[in-house]
Amino acid sequence: MTPAAIQRYISNPRYAYFAGWLDNQLAGVIAIRNHQHLFHLFVAPPLQGQGIARQLWQFAKTDAIVAGNQDGFTVNSTPYAVPIYERFGFTITGEKVEMNGIAFIPMQLNL
């Protein structure tokens, strides 16, 4: 993704982006689209496995609920991240999809 594309997402009011910082360094980023779809969740590789993704998710989830989401969330997970989202309470809702060389598995979390 180009810096210009990232800037377009961050500037778009449909997306809520949140950043997590540790010792003045960017530790991770999460984005929720339309208060319902977990769009991005990234944690710096050296910091993975330390609960940062869960903290980002809890913060973004609470923000979306306060903003009016009463139904739940969706995510298109990479095959690698499925166990992480399952720990967050998501369940698989369909078969693996491949588009433009990218594979994802649709998942959902009902509130």
PDB file of N, CA and C in Angstrom:
ATOM      1  N   MET A   1       0.843  -1.155   0.000  1.00  0.00           N
ATOM      2  CA  MET A   1       0.000   0.000   0.000  1.00  0.00           C
ATOM      3  C   MET A   1       0.899   1.232   0.000  1.00  0.00           C
ATOM      4  N   THR A   2       0.553   2.199  -0.811  1.00  0.00           N
ATOM      5  CA  THR A   2       1.368   3.410  -0.920  1.00  0.00           C
ATOM      6  C   THR A   2       1.038   4.383   0.214  1.00  0.00           C
ATOM      7  N   PRO A   3       1.958   5.300   0.530  1.00  0.00           N
ATOM      8  CA  PRO A   3       1.650   6.324   1.528  1.00  0.00           C
ATOM      9  C   PRO A   3       0.411   7.143   1.155  1.00  0.00           C
ATOM     10  N   ALA A   4       0.229   7.423  -0.135  1.00  0.00           N
ATOM     11  CA  ALA A   4      -0.952   8.186  -0.566  1.00  0.00           C
ATOM     12  C   ALA A   4      -2.233   7.405  -0.286  1.00  0.00           C
ATOM     13  N   ALA A   5      -2.218   6.111  -0.525  1.00  0.00           N
ATOM     14  CA  ALA A   5      -3.401   5.285  -0.253  1.00  0.00           C
ATOM     15  C   ALA A   5      -3.699   5.254   1.243  1.00  0.00           C
ATOM     16  N   ILE A   6      -2.669   5.127   2.049  1.00  0.00           N
ATOM     17  CA  ILE A   6      -2.858   5.136   3.502  1.00  0.00           C
ATOM     18  C   ILE A   6      -3.469   6.461   3.936  1.00  0.00           C
ATOM     19  N   GLN A   7      -2.969   7.559   3.398  1.00  0.00           N
ATOM     20  CA  GLN A   7      -3.499   8.877   3.752  1.00  0.00           C
ATOM     21  C   GLN A   7      -4.970   8.999   3.369  1.00  0.00           C
ATOM     22  N   ARG A   8      -5.358   8.444   2.217  1.00  0.00           N
ATOM     23  CA  ARG A   8      -6.768   8.498   1.806  1.00  0.00           C
ATOM     24  C   ARG A   8      -7.649   7.745   2.799  1.00  0.00           C
ATOM     25  N   TYR A   9      -7.204   6.590   3.250  1.00  0.00           N
ATOM     26  CA  TYR A   9      -7.984   5.847   4.241  1.00  0.00           C
ATOM     27  C   TYR A   9      -8.105   6.633   5.546  1.00  0.00           C
ATOM     28  N   ILE A  10      -6.996   7.146   6.037  1.00  0.00           N
ATOM     29  CA  ILE A  10      -7.003   7.867   7.306  1.00  0.00           C
ATOM     30  C   ILE A  10      -7.886   9.104   7.228  1.00  0.00           C
ATOM     31  N   SER A  11      -7.931   9.754   6.082  1.00  0.00           N
ATOM     32  CA  SER A  11      -8.720  10.973   5.906  1.00  0.00           C
ATOM     33  C   SER A  11     -10.204  10.700   5.681  1.00  0.00           C
ATOM     34  N   ASN A  12     -10.558   9.473   5.353  1.00  0.00           N
ATOM     35  CA  ASN A  12     -11.941   9.128   5.031  1.00  0.00           C
ATOM     36  C   ASN A  12     -12.745   8.963   6.324  1.00  0.00           C
ATOM     37  N   PRO A  13     -13.858   9.702   6.483  1.00  0.00           N
ATOM     38  CA  PRO A  13     -14.630   9.610   7.729  1.00  0.00           C
ATOM     39  C   PRO A  13     -15.298   8.252   7.963  1.00  0.00           C
ATOM     40  N   ARG A  14     -15.334   7.392   6.960  1.00  0.00           N
ATOM     41  CA  ARG A  14     -15.901   6.045   7.139  1.00  0.00           C
ATOM     42  C   ARG A  14     -14.982   5.161   7.987  1.00  0.00           C
ATOM     43  N   TYR A  15     -13.730   5.563   8.131  1.00  0.00           N
ATOM     44  CA  TYR A  15     -12.741   4.757   8.844  1.00  0.00           C
ATOM     45  C   TYR A  15     -12.338   5.436  10.150  1.00  0.00           C
ATOM     46  N   ALA A  16     -12.265   4.648  11.208  1.00  0.00           N
ATOM     47  CA  ALA A  16     -11.726   5.131  12.481  1.00  0.00           C
ATOM     48  C   ALA A  16     -10.400   4.409  12.701  1.00  0.00           C
ATOM     49  N   TYR A  17      -9.319   5.162  12.676  1.00  0.00           N
ATOM     50  CA  TYR A  17      -7.977   4.604  12.885  1.00  0.00           C
ATOM     51  C   TYR A  17      -7.492   4.948  14.287  1.00  0.00           C
ATOM     52  N   PHE A  18      -6.856   3.978  14.927  1.00  0.00           N
ATOM     53  CA  PHE A  18      -6.270   4.177  16.246  1.00  0.00           C
ATOM     54  C   PHE A  18      -4.869   3.581  16.238  1.00  0.00           C
ATOM     55  N   ALA A  19      -3.960   4.259  16.930  1.00  0.00           N
ATOM     56  CA  ALA A  19      -2.572   3.800  17.006  1.00  0.00           C
ATOM     57  C   ALA A  19      -2.220   3.508  18.458  1.00  0.00           C
ATOM     58  N   GLY A  20      -1.425   2.478  18.652  1.00  0.00           N
ATOM     59  CA  GLY A  20      -0.899   2.153  19.968  1.00  0.00           C
ATOM     60  C   GLY A  20       0.590   2.459  20.002  1.00  0.00           C
ATOM     61  N   TRP A  21       1.023   3.070  21.075  1.00  0.00           N
ATOM     62  CA  TRP A  21       2.419   3.480  21.206  1.00  0.00           C
ATOM     63  C   TRP A  21       3.036   2.817  22.423  1.00  0.00           C
ATOM     64  N   LEU A  22       4.301   2.483  22.320  1.00  0.00           N
ATOM     65  CA  LEU A  22       5.057   1.899  23.417  1.00  0.00           C
ATOM     66  C   LEU A  22       6.439   2.538  23.415  1.00  0.00           C
ATOM     67  N   ASP A  23       6.790   3.176  24.507  1.00  0.00           N
ATOM     68  CA  ASP A  23       8.086   3.858  24.615  1.00  0.00           C
ATOM     69  C   ASP A  23       8.314   4.809  23.445  1.00  0.00           C
ATOM     70  N   ASN A  24       7.292   5.607  23.124  1.00  0.00           N
ATOM     71  CA  ASN A  24       7.348   6.613  22.053  1.00  0.00           C
ATOM     72  C   ASN A  24       7.568   6.016  20.670  1.00  0.00           C
ATOM     73  N   GLN A  25       7.274   4.735  20.504  1.00  0.00           N
ATOM     74  CA  GLN A  25       7.389   4.092  19.187  1.00  0.00           C
ATOM     75  C   GLN A  25       6.032   3.505  18.822  1.00  0.00           C
ATOM     76  N   LEU A  26       5.698   3.582  17.534  1.00  0.00           N
ATOM     77  CA  LEU A  26       4.443   3.021  17.061  1.00  0.00           C
ATOM     78  C   LEU A  26       4.470   1.505  17.248  1.00  0.00           C
ATOM     79  N   ALA A  27       3.535   0.991  18.048  1.00  0.00           N
ATOM     80  CA  ALA A  27       3.481  -0.445  18.326  1.00  0.00           C
ATOM     81  C   ALA A  27       2.468  -1.156  17.439  1.00  0.00           C
ATOM     82  N   GLY A  28       1.385  -0.453  17.080  1.00  0.00           N
ATOM     83  CA  GLY A  28       0.358  -1.085  16.266  1.00  0.00           C
ATOM     84  C   GLY A  28      -0.696  -0.098  15.824  1.00  0.00           C
ATOM     85  N   VAL A  29      -1.503  -0.548  14.860  1.00  0.00           N
ATOM     86  CA  VAL A  29      -2.565   0.282  14.283  1.00  0.00           C
ATOM     87  C   VAL A  29      -3.783  -0.606  14.055  1.00  0.00           C
ATOM     88  N   ILE A  30      -4.958  -0.031  14.306  1.00  0.00           N
ATOM     89  CA  ILE A  30      -6.219  -0.719  14.009  1.00  0.00           C
ATOM     90  C   ILE A  30      -7.149   0.261  13.316  1.00  0.00           C
ATOM     91  N   ALA A  31      -7.972  -0.257  12.412  1.00  0.00           N
ATOM     92  CA  ALA A  31      -8.966   0.571  11.725  1.00  0.00           C
ATOM     93  C   ALA A  31     -10.282  -0.183  11.663  1.00  0.00           C
ATOM     94  N   ILE A  32     -11.364   0.546  11.916  1.00  0.00           N
ATOM     95  CA  ILE A  32     -12.714   0.009  11.809  1.00  0.00           C
ATOM     96  C   ILE A  32     -13.451   0.838  10.759  1.00  0.00           C
ATOM     97  N   ARG A  33     -14.080   0.152   9.798  1.00  0.00           N
ATOM     98  CA  ARG A  33     -14.848   0.849   8.757  1.00  0.00           C
ATOM     99  C   ARG A  33     -16.329   0.822   9.137  1.00  0.00           C
ATOM    100  N   ASN A  34     -16.950   1.985   9.049  1.00  0.00           N
ATOM    101  CA  ASN A  34     -18.390   2.131   9.314  1.00  0.00           C
ATOM    102  C   ASN A  34     -18.803   1.539  10.662  1.00  0.00           C
ATOM    103  N   HIS A  35     -17.927   1.601  11.632  1.00  0.00           N
ATOM    104  CA  HIS A  35     -18.173   1.106  12.991  1.00  0.00           C
ATOM    105  C   HIS A  35     -18.509  -0.386  13.032  1.00  0.00           C
ATOM    106  N   GLN A  36     -18.253  -1.141  11.920  1.00  0.00           N
ATOM    107  CA  GLN A  36     -18.662  -2.540  11.877  1.00  0.00           C
ATOM    108  C   GLN A  36     -17.611  -3.507  11.333  1.00  0.00           C
ATOM    109  N   HIS A  37     -16.724  -3.044  10.483  1.00  0.00           N
ATOM    110  CA  HIS A  37     -15.793  -3.959   9.820  1.00  0.00           C
ATOM    111  C   HIS A  37     -14.367  -3.670  10.270  1.00  0.00           C
ATOM    112  N   LEU A  38     -13.727  -4.676  10.877  1.00  0.00           N
ATOM    113  CA  LEU A  38     -12.331  -4.533  11.276  1.00  0.00           C
ATOM    114  C   LEU A  38     -11.511  -4.582   9.991  1.00  0.00           C
ATOM    115  N   PHE A  39     -10.991  -3.435   9.605  1.00  0.00           N
ATOM    116  CA  PHE A  39     -10.369  -3.262   8.295  1.00  0.00           C
ATOM    117  C   PHE A  39      -8.865  -3.501   8.313  1.00  0.00           C
ATOM    118  N   HIS A  40      -8.185  -2.961   9.306  1.00  0.00           N
ATOM    119  CA  HIS A  40      -6.736  -3.146   9.460  1.00  0.00           C
ATOM    120  C   HIS A  40      -6.427  -3.450  10.919  1.00  0.00           C
ATOM    121  N   LEU A  41      -5.486  -4.340  11.145  1.00  0.00           N
ATOM    122  CA  LEU A  41      -4.930  -4.578  12.474  1.00  0.00           C
ATOM    123  C   LEU A  41      -3.497  -5.047  12.278  1.00  0.00           C
ATOM    124  N   PHE A  42      -2.583  -4.183  12.641  1.00  0.00           N
ATOM    125  CA  PHE A  42      -1.161  -4.484  12.484  1.00  0.00           C
ATOM    126  C   PHE A  42      -0.442  -4.213  13.796  1.00  0.00           C
ATOM    127  N   VAL A  43       0.471  -5.094  14.161  1.00  0.00           N
ATOM    128  CA  VAL A  43       1.346  -4.896  15.315  1.00  0.00           C
ATOM    129  C   VAL A  43       2.773  -5.099  14.827  1.00  0.00           C
ATOM    130  N   ALA A  44       3.673  -4.224  15.267  1.00  0.00           N
ATOM    131  CA  ALA A  44       5.081  -4.334  14.874  1.00  0.00           C
ATOM    132  C   ALA A  44       5.594  -5.735  15.213  1.00  0.00           C
ATOM    133  N   PRO A  45       6.286  -6.385  14.276  1.00  0.00           N
ATOM    134  CA  PRO A  45       6.735  -7.774  14.500  1.00  0.00           C
ATOM    135  C   PRO A  45       7.453  -8.024  15.826  1.00  0.00           C
ATOM    136  N   PRO A  46       8.365  -7.142  16.273  1.00  0.00           N
ATOM    137  CA  PRO A  46       9.041  -7.464  17.537  1.00  0.00           C
ATOM    138  C   PRO A  46       8.114  -7.414  18.753  1.00  0.00           C
ATOM    139  N   LEU A  47       6.929  -6.814  18.588  1.00  0.00           N
ATOM    140  CA  LEU A  47       6.006  -6.652  19.712  1.00  0.00           C
ATOM    141  C   LEU A  47       4.826  -7.617  19.662  1.00  0.00           C
ATOM    142  N   GLN A  48       4.778  -8.457  18.658  1.00  0.00           N
ATOM    143  CA  GLN A  48       3.664  -9.394  18.538  1.00  0.00           C
ATOM    144  C   GLN A  48       3.702 -10.408  19.674  1.00  0.00           C
ATOM    145  N   GLY A  49       2.516 -10.852  20.077  1.00  0.00           N
ATOM    146  CA  GLY A  49       2.411 -11.826  21.155  1.00  0.00           C
ATOM    147  C   GLY A  49       2.443 -11.227  22.546  1.00  0.00           C
ATOM    148  N   GLN A  50       2.353  -9.899  22.646  1.00  0.00           N
ATOM    149  CA  GLN A  50       2.409  -9.229  23.943  1.00  0.00           C
ATOM    150  C   GLN A  50       1.071  -8.614  24.347  1.00  0.00           C
ATOM    151  N   GLY A  51      -0.002  -8.919  23.612  1.00  0.00           N
ATOM    152  CA  GLY A  51      -1.320  -8.401  23.968  1.00  0.00           C
ATOM    153  C   GLY A  51      -1.664  -7.058  23.362  1.00  0.00           C
ATOM    154  N   ILE A  52      -0.808  -6.527  22.514  1.00  0.00           N
ATOM    155  CA  ILE A  52      -1.068  -5.213  21.918  1.00  0.00           C
ATOM    156  C   ILE A  52      -2.262  -5.270  20.978  1.00  0.00           C
ATOM    157  N   ALA A  53      -2.359  -6.315  20.170  1.00  0.00           N
ATOM    158  CA  ALA A  53      -3.503  -6.440  19.258  1.00  0.00           C
ATOM    159  C   ALA A  53      -4.808  -6.486  20.047  1.00  0.00           C
ATOM    160  N   ARG A  54      -4.828  -7.222  21.136  1.00  0.00           N
ATOM    161  CA  ARG A  54      -6.040  -7.307  21.959  1.00  0.00           C
ATOM    162  C   ARG A  54      -6.403  -5.945  22.550  1.00  0.00           C
ATOM    163  N   GLN A  55      -5.415  -5.207  23.013  1.00  0.00           N
ATOM    164  CA  GLN A  55      -5.686  -3.880  23.567  1.00  0.00           C
ATOM    165  C   GLN A  55      -6.219  -2.941  22.494  1.00  0.00           C
ATOM    166  N   LEU A  56      -5.613  -2.976  21.311  1.00  0.00           N
ATOM    167  CA  LEU A  56      -6.113  -2.152  20.210  1.00  0.00           C
ATOM    168  C   LEU A  56      -7.546  -2.546  19.864  1.00  0.00           C
ATOM    169  N   TRP A  57      -7.808  -3.858  19.777  1.00  0.00           N
ATOM    170  CA  TRP A  57      -9.140  -4.342  19.446  1.00  0.00           C
ATOM    171  C   TRP A  57     -10.166  -3.896  20.498  1.00  0.00           C
ATOM    172  N   GLN A  58      -9.842  -4.043  21.770  1.00  0.00           N
ATOM    173  CA  GLN A  58     -10.783  -3.647  22.818  1.00  0.00           C
ATOM    174  C   GLN A  58     -11.107  -2.157  22.730  1.00  0.00           C
ATOM    175  N   PHE A  59     -10.104  -1.344  22.461  1.00  0.00           N
ATOM    176  CA  PHE A  59     -10.324   0.098  22.354  1.00  0.00           C
ATOM    177  C   PHE A  59     -11.209   0.419  21.156  1.00  0.00           C
ATOM    178  N   ALA A  60     -10.875  -0.133  19.987  1.00  0.00           N
ATOM    179  CA  ALA A  60     -11.637   0.150  18.767  1.00  0.00           C
ATOM    180  C   ALA A  60     -13.051  -0.411  18.857  1.00  0.00           C
ATOM    181  N   LYS A  61     -13.187  -1.587  19.434  1.00  0.00           N
ATOM    182  CA  LYS A  61     -14.515  -2.202  19.602  1.00  0.00           C
ATOM    183  C   LYS A  61     -15.398  -1.323  20.484  1.00  0.00           C
ATOM    184  N   THR A  62     -14.867  -0.868  21.600  1.00  0.00           N
ATOM    185  CA  THR A  62     -15.626   0.007  22.493  1.00  0.00           C
ATOM    186  C   THR A  62     -16.020   1.292  21.784  1.00  0.00           C
ATOM    187  N   ASP A  63     -15.095   1.873  21.041  1.00  0.00           N
ATOM    188  CA  ASP A  63     -15.393   3.104  20.301  1.00  0.00           C
ATOM    189  C   ASP A  63     -16.539   2.884  19.316  1.00  0.00           C
ATOM    190  N   ALA A  64     -16.527   1.767  18.598  1.00  0.00           N
ATOM    191  CA  ALA A  64     -17.574   1.478  17.614  1.00  0.00           C
ATOM    192  C   ALA A  64     -18.923   1.254  18.290  1.00  0.00           C
ATOM    193  N   ILE A  65     -18.921   0.603  19.429  1.00  0.00           N
ATOM    194  CA  ILE A  65     -20.173   0.372  20.152  1.00  0.00           C
ATOM    195  C   ILE A  65     -20.735   1.694  20.659  1.00  0.00           C
ATOM    196  N   VAL A  66     -19.881   2.537  21.217  1.00  0.00           N
ATOM    197  CA  VAL A  66     -20.315   3.857  21.681  1.00  0.00           C
ATOM    198  C   VAL A  66     -20.857   4.682  20.513  1.00  0.00           C
ATOM    199  N   ALA A  67     -20.281   4.492  19.322  1.00  0.00           N
ATOM    200  CA  ALA A  67     -20.726   5.221  18.128  1.00  0.00           C
ATOM    201  C   ALA A  67     -22.027   4.659  17.551  1.00  0.00           C
ATOM    202  N   GLY A  68     -22.527   3.555  18.112  1.00  0.00           N
ATOM    203  CA  GLY A  68     -23.829   3.063  17.685  1.00  0.00           C
ATOM    204  C   GLY A  68     -23.896   1.648  17.152  1.00  0.00           C
ATOM    205  N   ASN A  69     -22.777   0.953  17.047  1.00  0.00           N
ATOM    206  CA  ASN A  69     -22.825  -0.426  16.559  1.00  0.00           C
ATOM    207  C   ASN A  69     -23.453  -1.308  17.631  1.00  0.00           C
ATOM    208  N   GLN A  70     -24.622  -1.863  17.321  1.00  0.00           N
ATOM    209  CA  GLN A  70     -25.306  -2.756  18.253  1.00  0.00           C
ATOM    210  C   GLN A  70     -25.374  -4.183  17.723  1.00  0.00           C
ATOM    211  N   ASP A  71     -24.875  -4.400  16.511  1.00  0.00           N
ATOM    212  CA  ASP A  71     -25.028  -5.695  15.861  1.00  0.00           C
ATOM    213  C   ASP A  71     -23.803  -6.592  15.992  1.00  0.00           C
ATOM    214  N   GLY A  72     -22.646  -6.083  15.637  1.00  0.00           N
ATOM    215  CA  GLY A  72     -21.439  -6.889  15.666  1.00  0.00           C
ATOM    216  C   GLY A  72     -20.417  -6.412  14.663  1.00  0.00           C
ATOM    217  N   PHE A  73     -19.445  -7.269  14.413  1.00  0.00           N
ATOM    218  CA  PHE A  73     -18.311  -6.900  13.578  1.00  0.00           C
ATOM    219  C   PHE A  73     -18.010  -7.999  12.573  1.00  0.00           C
ATOM    220  N   THR A  74     -17.400  -7.597  11.467  1.00  0.00           N
ATOM    221  CA  THR A  74     -16.892  -8.535  10.478  1.00  0.00           C
ATOM    222  C   THR A  74     -15.414  -8.265  10.272  1.00  0.00           C
ATOM    223  N   VAL A  75     -14.721  -9.266   9.748  1.00  0.00           N
ATOM    224  CA  VAL A  75     -13.322  -9.118   9.364  1.00  0.00           C
ATOM    225  C   VAL A  75     -13.040 -10.121   8.259  1.00  0.00           C
ATOM    226  N   ASN A  76     -12.213  -9.741   7.329  1.00  0.00           N
ATOM    227  CA  ASN A  76     -11.695 -10.660   6.317  1.00  0.00           C
ATOM    228  C   ASN A  76     -10.279 -11.016   6.748  1.00  0.00           C
ATOM    229  N   SER A  77     -10.143 -12.143   7.409  1.00  0.00           N
ATOM    230  CA  SER A  77      -8.879 -12.529   8.037  1.00  0.00           C
ATOM    231  C   SER A  77      -7.953 -13.241   7.069  1.00  0.00           C
ATOM    232  N   THR A  78      -6.673 -12.979   7.207  1.00  0.00           N
ATOM    233  CA  THR A  78      -5.705 -13.833   6.528  1.00  0.00           C
ATOM    234  C   THR A  78      -5.772 -15.205   7.195  1.00  0.00           C
ATOM    235  N   PRO A  79      -5.414 -16.256   6.475  1.00  0.00           N
ATOM    236  CA  PRO A  79      -5.413 -17.573   7.122  1.00  0.00           C
ATOM    237  C   PRO A  79      -4.552 -17.605   8.392  1.00  0.00           C
ATOM    238  N   TYR A  80      -3.452 -16.884   8.383  1.00  0.00           N
ATOM    239  CA  TYR A  80      -2.543 -16.831   9.531  1.00  0.00           C
ATOM    240  C   TYR A  80      -3.219 -16.247  10.773  1.00  0.00           C
ATOM    241  N   ALA A  81      -4.081 -15.235  10.584  1.00  0.00           N
ATOM    242  CA  ALA A  81      -4.651 -14.501  11.713  1.00  0.00           C
ATOM    243  C   ALA A  81      -5.948 -15.093  12.258  1.00  0.00           C
ATOM    244  N   VAL A  82      -6.491 -16.124  11.619  1.00  0.00           N
ATOM    245  CA  VAL A  82      -7.759 -16.706  12.081  1.00  0.00           C
ATOM    246  C   VAL A  82      -7.725 -17.044  13.579  1.00  0.00           C
ATOM    247  N   PRO A  83      -6.689 -17.714  14.095  1.00  0.00           N
ATOM    248  CA  PRO A  83      -6.692 -18.034  15.535  1.00  0.00           C
ATOM    249  C   PRO A  83      -6.728 -16.792  16.431  1.00  0.00           C
ATOM    250  N   ILE A  84      -6.120 -15.721  15.983  1.00  0.00           N
ATOM    251  CA  ILE A  84      -6.137 -14.479  16.764  1.00  0.00           C
ATOM    252  C   ILE A  84      -7.560 -13.953  16.850  1.00  0.00           C
ATOM    253  N   TYR A  85      -8.236 -13.872  15.709  1.00  0.00           N
ATOM    254  CA  TYR A  85      -9.611 -13.363  15.704  1.00  0.00           C
ATOM    255  C   TYR A  85     -10.551 -14.309  16.442  1.00  0.00           C
ATOM    256  N   GLU A  86     -10.291 -15.598  16.387  1.00  0.00           N
ATOM    257  CA  GLU A  86     -11.112 -16.536  17.164  1.00  0.00           C
ATOM    258  C   GLU A  86     -10.963 -16.260  18.658  1.00  0.00           C
ATOM    259  N   ARG A  87      -9.768 -15.912  19.105  1.00  0.00           N
ATOM    260  CA  ARG A  87      -9.579 -15.558  20.515  1.00  0.00           C
ATOM    261  C   ARG A  87     -10.325 -14.279  20.873  1.00  0.00           C
ATOM    262  N   PHE A  88     -10.558 -13.414  19.884  1.00  0.00           N
ATOM    263  CA  PHE A  88     -11.341 -12.191  20.107  1.00  0.00           C
ATOM    264  C   PHE A  88     -12.841 -12.473  20.087  1.00  0.00           C
ATOM    265  N   GLY A  89     -13.245 -13.695  19.743  1.00  0.00           N
ATOM    266  CA  GLY A  89     -14.655 -14.060  19.708  1.00  0.00           C
ATOM    267  C   GLY A  89     -15.267 -14.178  18.326  1.00  0.00           C
ATOM    268  N   PHE A  90     -14.490 -13.939  17.281  1.00  0.00           N
ATOM    269  CA  PHE A  90     -14.992 -14.062  15.910  1.00  0.00           C
ATOM    270  C   PHE A  90     -15.144 -15.535  15.546  1.00  0.00           C
ATOM    271  N   THR A  91     -16.086 -15.816  14.629  1.00  0.00           N
ATOM    272  CA  THR A  91     -16.247 -17.158  14.079  1.00  0.00           C
ATOM    273  C   THR A  91     -16.188 -17.077  12.555  1.00  0.00           C
ATOM    274  N   ILE A  92     -15.739 -18.141  11.945  1.00  0.00           N
ATOM    275  CA  ILE A  92     -15.656 -18.217  10.484  1.00  0.00           C
ATOM    276  C   ILE A  92     -17.067 -18.306   9.924  1.00  0.00           C
ATOM    277  N   THR A  93     -17.342 -17.507   8.884  1.00  0.00           N
ATOM    278  CA  THR A  93     -18.680 -17.488   8.284  1.00  0.00           C
ATOM    279  C   THR A  93     -18.688 -17.970   6.845  1.00  0.00           C
ATOM    280  N   GLY A  94     -17.544 -18.309   6.300  1.00  0.00           N
ATOM    281  CA  GLY A  94     -17.502 -18.765   4.915  1.00  0.00           C
ATOM    282  C   GLY A  94     -16.169 -19.395   4.579  1.00  0.00           C
ATOM    283  N   GLU A  95     -16.092 -19.883   3.369  1.00  0.00           N
ATOM    284  CA  GLU A  95     -14.877 -20.520   2.862  1.00  0.00           C
ATOM    285  C   GLU A  95     -13.813 -19.476   2.534  1.00  0.00           C
ATOM    286  N   LYS A  96     -12.575 -19.930   2.444  1.00  0.00           N
ATOM    287  CA  LYS A  96     -11.472 -19.055   2.039  1.00  0.00           C
ATOM    288  C   LYS A  96     -11.747 -18.516   0.638  1.00  0.00           C
ATOM    289  N   VAL A  97     -11.508 -17.216   0.474  1.00  0.00           N
ATOM    290  CA  VAL A  97     -11.707 -16.521  -0.798  1.00  0.00           C
ATOM    291  C   VAL A  97     -10.351 -16.029  -1.276  1.00  0.00           C
ATOM    292  N   GLU A  98     -10.101 -16.119  -2.573  1.00  0.00           N
ATOM    293  CA  GLU A  98      -8.878 -15.551  -3.150  1.00  0.00           C
ATOM    294  C   GLU A  98      -9.270 -14.538  -4.203  1.00  0.00           C
ATOM    295  N   MET A  99      -8.785 -13.297  -4.025  1.00  0.00           N
ATOM    296  CA  MET A  99      -9.039 -12.202  -4.963  1.00  0.00           C
ATOM    297  C   MET A  99      -7.743 -11.474  -5.227  1.00  0.00           C
ATOM    298  N   ASN A 100      -7.434 -11.297  -6.470  1.00  0.00           N
ATOM    299  CA  ASN A 100      -6.232 -10.552  -6.846  1.00  0.00           C
ATOM    300  C   ASN A 100      -4.989 -11.066  -6.121  1.00  0.00           C
ATOM    301  N   GLY A 101      -4.909 -12.365  -5.936  1.00  0.00           N
ATOM    302  CA  GLY A 101      -3.748 -12.965  -5.296  1.00  0.00           C
ATOM    303  C   GLY A 101      -3.733 -12.882  -3.786  1.00  0.00           C
ATOM    304  N   ILE A 102      -4.815 -12.383  -3.186  1.00  0.00           N
ATOM    305  CA  ILE A 102      -4.895 -12.253  -1.732  1.00  0.00           C
ATOM    306  C   ILE A 102      -5.955 -13.220  -1.214  1.00  0.00           C
ATOM    307  N   ALA A 103      -5.587 -14.020  -0.226  1.00  0.00           N
ATOM    308  CA  ALA A 103      -6.521 -14.977   0.369  1.00  0.00           C
ATOM    309  C   ALA A 103      -7.039 -14.430   1.694  1.00  0.00           C
ATOM    310  N   PHE A 104      -8.348 -14.598   1.908  1.00  0.00           N
ATOM    311  CA  PHE A 104      -8.924 -14.208   3.187  1.00  0.00           C
ATOM    312  C   PHE A 104     -10.077 -15.134   3.546  1.00  0.00           C
ATOM    313  N   ILE A 105     -10.389 -15.151   4.823  1.00  0.00           N
ATOM    314  CA  ILE A 105     -11.474 -15.963   5.355  1.00  0.00           C
ATOM    315  C   ILE A 105     -12.445 -15.013   6.053  1.00  0.00           C
ATOM    316  N   PRO A 106     -13.714 -14.978   5.615  1.00  0.00           N
ATOM    317  CA  PRO A 106     -14.678 -14.082   6.263  1.00  0.00           C
ATOM    318  C   PRO A 106     -15.029 -14.577   7.665  1.00  0.00           C
ATOM    319  N   MET A 107     -15.076 -13.628   8.597  1.00  0.00           N
ATOM    320  CA  MET A 107     -15.391 -13.950   9.985  1.00  0.00           C
ATOM    321  C   MET A 107     -16.349 -12.902  10.531  1.00  0.00           C
ATOM    322  N   GLN A 108     -17.040 -13.268  11.610  1.00  0.00           N
ATOM    323  CA  GLN A 108     -18.021 -12.361  12.201  1.00  0.00           C
ATOM    324  C   GLN A 108     -18.027 -12.517  13.713  1.00  0.00           C
ATOM    325  N   LEU A 109     -18.329 -11.408  14.388  1.00  0.00           N
ATOM    326  CA  LEU A 109     -18.514 -11.400  15.837  1.00  0.00           C
ATOM    327  C   LEU A 109     -19.849 -10.739  16.110  1.00  0.00           C
ATOM    328  N   ASN A 110     -20.784 -11.478  16.685  1.00  0.00           N
ATOM    329  CA  ASN A 110     -22.083 -10.912  17.041  1.00  0.00           C
ATOM    330  C   ASN A 110     -22.018 -10.350  18.449  1.00  0.00           C
ATOM    331  N   LEU A 111     -22.680  -9.229  18.641  1.00  0.00           N
ATOM    332  CA  LEU A 111     -22.717  -8.628  19.984  1.00  0.00           C
ATOM    333  C   LEU A 111     -23.887  -9.189  20.773  1.00  0.00           C
TER     334      LEU A 111
END
